[in-house]
């Protein structure tokens, strides 16, 4: 982090602390209950989130909607299935069939209107052909002798396909504290340790692939123009822009010698755009390409690390998509949410393991304690 960025972050946090202390003192003196005071610019803005109550449902499926609009007096919900409009602030809607449904929330204040549309997927993959996944295991002789940091994937989904979008997450076989990247060489994709340390026999990786040109997958290139901070690069894609509920999954691609990045990547949502961030706040090299897969359907969710979910260096996932499914193909990416400075990102390399309590868990490869309030995007491909 450069000196200016460090100073700006410190100054901002001091301002927030000062404002908090002033409000607290005023509320205590006045005898009011302590409450969060959120400033408002007075502008009307419609926004919402939603939750599919049963991700495996394909008929008569309930979806709960949470209204997060600002400065609105009344609302209209169009659920995208030709049903009646709802004027409830936070409705629950039942979809009779599976499919993709564009839901529009219209917020009104006097004669002013603002609309927001998000797509709800009921047991339906939003991409033509969907995502494909498999597990790669390093067996004897599967690292490259002259490059022991590299293991080549031999799978019909990726062989001879240099344009494939490939995202990987390590699975407990052997601990590996190195950040991972992918590399196309000799007609095959490979997985490698970014710090060039050797891979070990027995390491496992879940691999999710998407076709080039899929509406929910693309390659993002980091350029000086899209680097908002030295460690943050803004993506521009129709499936991401103004989609705060998108679950985004990323893996860096090695093409040239400057593409090594020895810290893991995550994502953050700022100014209605998703961004890729170096979790250690080190600089992202210009020209680095990153494979990106997007999910907004029922095959993914956001996991939050809580006091109840954390056991030492891991956090237990608790979701119908992953519970009691030891053969599920799961990938994860750290999700910083909408605030880039808090909570402090988990800059540890993480992996997945399936524990004795029939839960998948995300763990810190280093063995350091998992911290509360950190979030991870989780994708399951059957």
XYZ file of C-alpha atoms in Angstrom:
382
model
C 0.000 0.000 0.000
C 1.482 3.422 -0.892
C 1.820 6.249 1.665
C -1.053 8.294 0.219
C -3.476 5.365 0.284
C -2.459 4.477 3.845
C -2.913 8.098 4.980
C -6.306 8.368 3.262
C -7.577 5.151 4.862
C -6.324 6.204 8.302
C -7.866 9.678 7.992
C -11.192 8.203 6.888
C -11.304 5.786 9.834
C -10.480 8.604 12.275
C -13.338 10.655 10.826
C -15.744 7.735 11.256
C -14.560 7.210 14.855
C -14.968 10.917 15.638
C -18.501 10.981 14.198
C -19.422 7.824 16.101
C -18.187 9.268 19.419
C -20.022 12.558 18.859
C -23.308 10.787 18.071
C -22.891 8.443 21.023
C -22.314 11.322 23.421
C -25.354 13.223 22.105
C -27.604 10.181 22.360
C -26.510 9.381 25.903
C -27.074 12.958 27.050
C -30.486 13.125 25.388
C -31.578 9.796 26.871
C -32.199 8.256 23.446
C -31.423 4.654 22.593
C -28.193 4.265 20.662
C -28.910 3.799 16.959
C -27.037 3.805 13.693
C -27.518 7.143 11.916
C -27.167 6.787 8.175
C -26.681 9.984 6.201
C -28.881 10.461 3.138
C -28.513 12.669 0.091
C -32.293 12.644 -0.340
C -32.174 10.880 -3.712
C -34.684 8.149 -4.533
C -33.064 4.776 -5.193
C -34.695 1.377 -5.582
C -32.706 -1.697 -4.639
C -33.300 -5.167 -3.213
C -31.871 -8.556 -2.438
C -33.568 -11.948 -2.597
C -33.266 -15.455 -1.205
C -34.508 -18.664 -2.847
C -35.649 -20.607 0.206
C -34.949 -24.039 -1.310
C -32.182 -23.991 -3.946
C -33.197 -27.469 -5.184
C -36.867 -26.597 -5.674
C -38.277 -26.701 -9.222
C -42.033 -26.105 -8.641
C -44.022 -23.895 -6.236
C -40.796 -22.326 -4.976
C -40.803 -19.534 -2.401
C -38.503 -16.539 -2.800
C -38.239 -13.849 -0.137
C -37.389 -10.301 -1.214
C -35.698 -7.727 1.011
C -36.274 -4.106 0.060
C -33.173 -1.907 0.504
C -34.490 1.154 -1.317
C -33.721 4.689 -0.146
C -36.142 7.610 0.284
C -39.141 5.764 -1.197
C -42.766 6.114 -0.106
C -44.455 3.296 -2.051
C -43.403 0.259 -4.092
C -44.490 -2.011 -6.922
C -43.014 -5.454 -7.534
C -43.196 -7.172 -10.936
C -42.077 -10.768 -10.346
C -41.506 -11.538 -14.028
C -43.958 -14.463 -14.212
C -47.120 -12.594 -15.278
C -48.490 -12.702 -11.728
C -50.173 -9.771 -9.996
C -48.095 -6.777 -8.955
C -47.327 -6.558 -5.222
C -47.143 -3.309 -3.255
C -45.708 -4.871 -0.085
C -42.332 -3.537 1.035
C -40.801 -7.018 1.531
C -42.905 -9.653 -0.224
C -42.533 -13.410 -0.430
C -43.442 -14.787 -3.860
C -44.095 -18.366 -5.006
C -42.946 -19.353 -8.500
C -45.023 -22.168 -9.978
C -42.286 -23.439 -12.306
C -38.538 -23.343 -12.768
C -36.991 -20.721 -15.038
C -35.289 -17.342 -15.179
C -37.511 -14.486 -13.992
C -36.582 -10.775 -14.333
C -37.888 -9.128 -11.160
C -38.410 -5.365 -11.189
C -38.851 -3.215 -8.089
C -40.326 0.220 -8.779
C -39.873 2.760 -5.984
C -41.933 5.939 -5.886
C -41.726 9.238 -4.037
C -44.395 11.689 -5.171
C -44.004 11.872 -8.958
C -40.458 10.437 -9.002
C -39.844 6.777 -9.930
C -36.713 4.600 -9.865
C -36.569 0.987 -11.116
C -34.163 -1.884 -10.412
C -34.281 -5.277 -12.158
C -32.516 -8.475 -11.078
C -32.975 -12.007 -12.436
C -34.209 -14.780 -10.137
C -33.226 -18.277 -11.269
C -35.398 -21.140 -10.061
C -33.429 -24.384 -10.537
C -32.096 -23.061 -13.832
C -28.533 -22.385 -14.935
C -28.298 -18.912 -16.503
C -25.747 -19.942 -19.155
C -26.346 -21.871 -22.365
C -24.907 -25.304 -21.702
C -24.121 -24.389 -18.088
C -20.888 -24.755 -16.189
C -18.863 -27.970 -16.110
C -16.686 -29.177 -13.258
C -14.307 -31.944 -12.269
C -11.617 -32.656 -9.680
C -7.926 -32.773 -10.520
C -5.670 -34.838 -8.237
C -1.877 -34.806 -8.403
C -0.802 -38.439 -8.659
C 2.719 -39.777 -9.148
C 4.396 -38.123 -12.124
C 1.696 -35.465 -12.633
C 3.931 -32.477 -11.914
C 6.229 -31.184 -14.643
C 9.826 -32.340 -13.861
C 11.450 -29.106 -15.003
C 8.671 -27.036 -13.385
C 7.618 -28.789 -10.135
C 5.346 -25.855 -9.284
C 3.098 -26.906 -12.209
C 0.636 -29.784 -12.692
C -1.021 -30.335 -16.062
C -4.741 -31.140 -16.299
C -5.720 -33.976 -18.629
C -9.481 -33.667 -19.135
C -11.699 -33.583 -22.226
C -13.376 -30.415 -20.921
C -10.144 -28.433 -21.177
C -7.739 -30.269 -23.505
C -7.131 -28.355 -26.723
C -9.301 -25.459 -25.535
C -7.123 -22.391 -24.869
C -10.186 -20.110 -24.701
C -11.810 -21.976 -21.800
C -12.509 -19.974 -18.646
C -10.967 -21.988 -15.791
C -11.458 -21.254 -12.077
C -9.937 -23.484 -9.389
C -10.122 -23.992 -5.620
C -7.837 -26.361 -3.676
C -9.382 -29.221 -1.697
C -7.753 -30.783 1.370
C -5.295 -33.435 0.306
C -2.099 -31.686 1.318
C -1.884 -28.168 2.747
C -0.506 -25.611 0.302
C -0.025 -22.000 1.419
C 0.747 -20.751 -2.104
C -1.690 -18.713 -4.151
C -2.734 -20.531 -7.333
C -2.898 -19.592 -10.979
C -3.691 -21.377 -14.237
C -1.607 -21.657 -17.400
C -2.220 -23.031 -20.909
C 0.719 -24.893 -22.433
C 1.130 -27.703 -24.953
C -2.604 -28.082 -25.580
C -3.518 -28.442 -21.904
C -4.380 -26.257 -18.954
C -2.205 -26.444 -15.847
C -2.444 -25.319 -12.217
C 0.637 -23.804 -10.606
C 1.927 -22.233 -7.394
C 2.385 -18.511 -7.980
C 5.390 -18.378 -5.638
C 7.048 -21.181 -7.666
C 7.278 -23.596 -4.723
C 6.784 -27.258 -5.572
C 3.368 -28.891 -5.656
C 2.939 -32.162 -3.742
C 1.542 -35.534 -4.695
C -1.926 -35.887 -3.205
C -2.987 -32.267 -3.677
C -6.528 -31.884 -5.030
C -8.282 -29.103 -6.911
C -11.897 -28.510 -7.864
C -11.991 -27.080 -11.384
C -14.983 -25.249 -12.887
C -14.979 -24.385 -16.585
C -17.086 -22.232 -18.870
C -17.015 -21.736 -22.628
C -15.564 -18.548 -24.058
C -18.464 -16.321 -25.040
C -20.740 -17.581 -22.264
C -22.883 -14.813 -20.868
C -21.647 -15.469 -17.331
C -17.924 -15.961 -17.925
C -15.151 -13.824 -19.383
C -11.485 -12.897 -19.070
C -10.735 -9.587 -17.353
C -7.472 -7.825 -18.173
C -5.993 -5.445 -15.620
C -4.997 -2.135 -17.205
C -3.884 1.258 -15.856
C -7.283 2.619 -16.903
C -9.315 0.172 -14.786
C -7.053 0.153 -11.703
C -8.965 2.291 -9.194
C -6.272 1.630 -6.581
C -2.940 -0.123 -7.011
C -4.484 -3.349 -5.683
C -8.022 -2.962 -7.110
C -9.204 -3.336 -10.727
C -12.773 -2.497 -11.805
C -14.600 -4.961 -14.070
C -17.121 -3.858 -16.704
C -19.578 -6.592 -17.671
C -23.387 -6.534 -18.124
C -23.840 -9.450 -15.714
C -21.885 -7.581 -13.021
C -22.721 -3.893 -13.422
C -25.486 -2.924 -10.986
C -25.706 -6.555 -9.805
C -24.762 -6.465 -6.110
C -26.127 -9.997 -5.605
C -23.840 -11.561 -8.209
C -21.488 -14.224 -6.882
C -18.138 -13.783 -8.600
C -15.332 -16.367 -8.818
C -11.825 -15.606 -10.078
C -8.463 -17.244 -10.859
C -5.441 -15.449 -12.404
C -4.028 -16.640 -15.735
C -0.284 -16.746 -16.397
C 0.799 -15.655 -19.873
C 4.011 -13.666 -19.436
C 6.790 -13.289 -16.854
C 5.208 -10.270 -15.136
C 1.987 -12.160 -14.399
C 3.053 -13.746 -11.101
C 0.898 -12.642 -8.165
C 1.833 -14.313 -4.904
C -1.229 -13.299 -2.858
C -4.798 -14.546 -3.338
C -7.440 -12.519 -5.152
C -10.930 -11.593 -3.968
C -13.787 -9.371 -5.125
C -15.441 -6.209 -3.792
C -18.558 -4.263 -4.906
C -18.028 -0.481 -5.067
C -19.912 2.223 -7.014
C -22.231 -0.371 -8.592
C -19.290 -2.262 -10.058
C -17.560 -5.486 -9.048
C -13.814 -5.220 -8.675
C -10.925 -7.666 -8.342
C -8.653 -6.983 -5.392
C -5.308 -8.293 -4.203
C -6.213 -9.362 -0.661
C -2.781 -8.326 0.660
C -3.172 -4.867 -0.949
C -0.065 -5.447 -3.069
C -0.060 -4.025 -6.570
C -1.891 -5.828 -9.366
C 0.401 -6.028 -12.403
C -0.888 -4.310 -15.526
C -1.635 -6.827 -18.262
C -2.527 -9.638 -15.876
C -5.565 -11.577 -17.073
C -8.087 -13.137 -14.711
C -10.687 -15.789 -15.493
C -14.089 -14.747 -14.127
C -17.218 -16.860 -13.617
C -20.493 -15.245 -12.490
C -23.464 -16.883 -10.780
C -26.787 -15.433 -9.667
C -28.782 -18.642 -9.675
C -29.610 -21.226 -7.041
C -26.283 -23.054 -7.485
C -24.400 -20.456 -5.428
C -24.603 -18.445 -2.241
C -22.599 -16.184 0.069
C -21.221 -17.684 3.279
C -20.485 -15.394 6.234
C -18.006 -16.502 8.901
C -19.729 -16.298 12.286
C -18.890 -17.196 15.854
C -21.046 -20.318 15.445
C -19.484 -21.418 12.133
C -15.813 -20.939 13.030
C -13.713 -23.708 14.557
C -10.062 -22.718 14.766
C -8.707 -22.199 11.255
C -11.914 -23.120 9.394
C -15.529 -22.034 8.964
C -18.280 -24.604 8.399
C -20.655 -24.149 5.481
C -24.296 -24.809 6.294
C -26.402 -24.910 3.143
C -28.584 -27.459 1.351
C -26.267 -27.244 -1.667
C -23.292 -28.594 0.287
C -24.543 -30.383 3.413
C -24.251 -34.195 3.250
C -22.659 -33.986 -0.216
C -19.060 -35.207 0.006
C -18.807 -35.495 -3.780
C -20.044 -31.955 -4.481
C -17.723 -29.915 -6.706
C -17.364 -26.620 -4.849
C -15.330 -23.492 -5.562
C -15.014 -20.330 -3.476
C -13.757 -16.749 -3.766
C -13.359 -14.200 -0.971
C -16.112 -11.537 -1.089
C -15.238 -8.218 0.560
C -18.813 -6.973 0.097
C -19.449 -3.256 -0.371
C -16.825 -1.823 1.995
C -13.231 -2.103 0.868
C -11.612 -1.198 4.206
C -13.775 -3.107 6.714
C -13.706 -5.829 7.711
C -10.037 -6.262 6.901
C -9.804 -8.854 4.130
C -8.585 -12.356 4.917
C -5.335 -12.383 2.941
C -4.707 -16.068 3.673
C -4.768 -18.740 0.980
C -7.821 -20.895 1.673
C -8.984 -24.364 0.701
C -11.961 -26.680 1.145
C -12.397 -29.855 3.136
C -15.299 -32.153 3.919
C -15.457 -32.736 7.675
C -16.853 -35.486 9.902
C -20.050 -33.510 10.567
C -21.135 -33.824 6.908
C -20.259 -30.180 6.206
C -17.934 -28.629 3.710
C -15.647 -26.059 5.312
C -13.344 -23.270 4.144
C -9.990 -23.303 5.934
C -6.866 -21.173 6.088
C -4.037 -23.187 4.551
C -1.561 -21.535 6.941
C -3.437 -22.751 10.030
C -4.154 -19.199 11.187
C -7.484 -18.662 12.917
C -10.446 -17.878 10.680
C -11.913 -14.441 11.476
C -15.557 -13.490 11.950
C -17.586 -11.410 9.471
C -15.511 -12.428 6.453
C -17.552 -13.571 3.463
C -17.015 -16.122 0.706
C -18.859 -16.716 -2.538
C -19.647 -20.433 -2.849
C -20.531 -22.198 -6.113
C -21.616 -25.840 -6.479
C -21.634 -27.529 -9.875
C -23.399 -30.900 -9.993
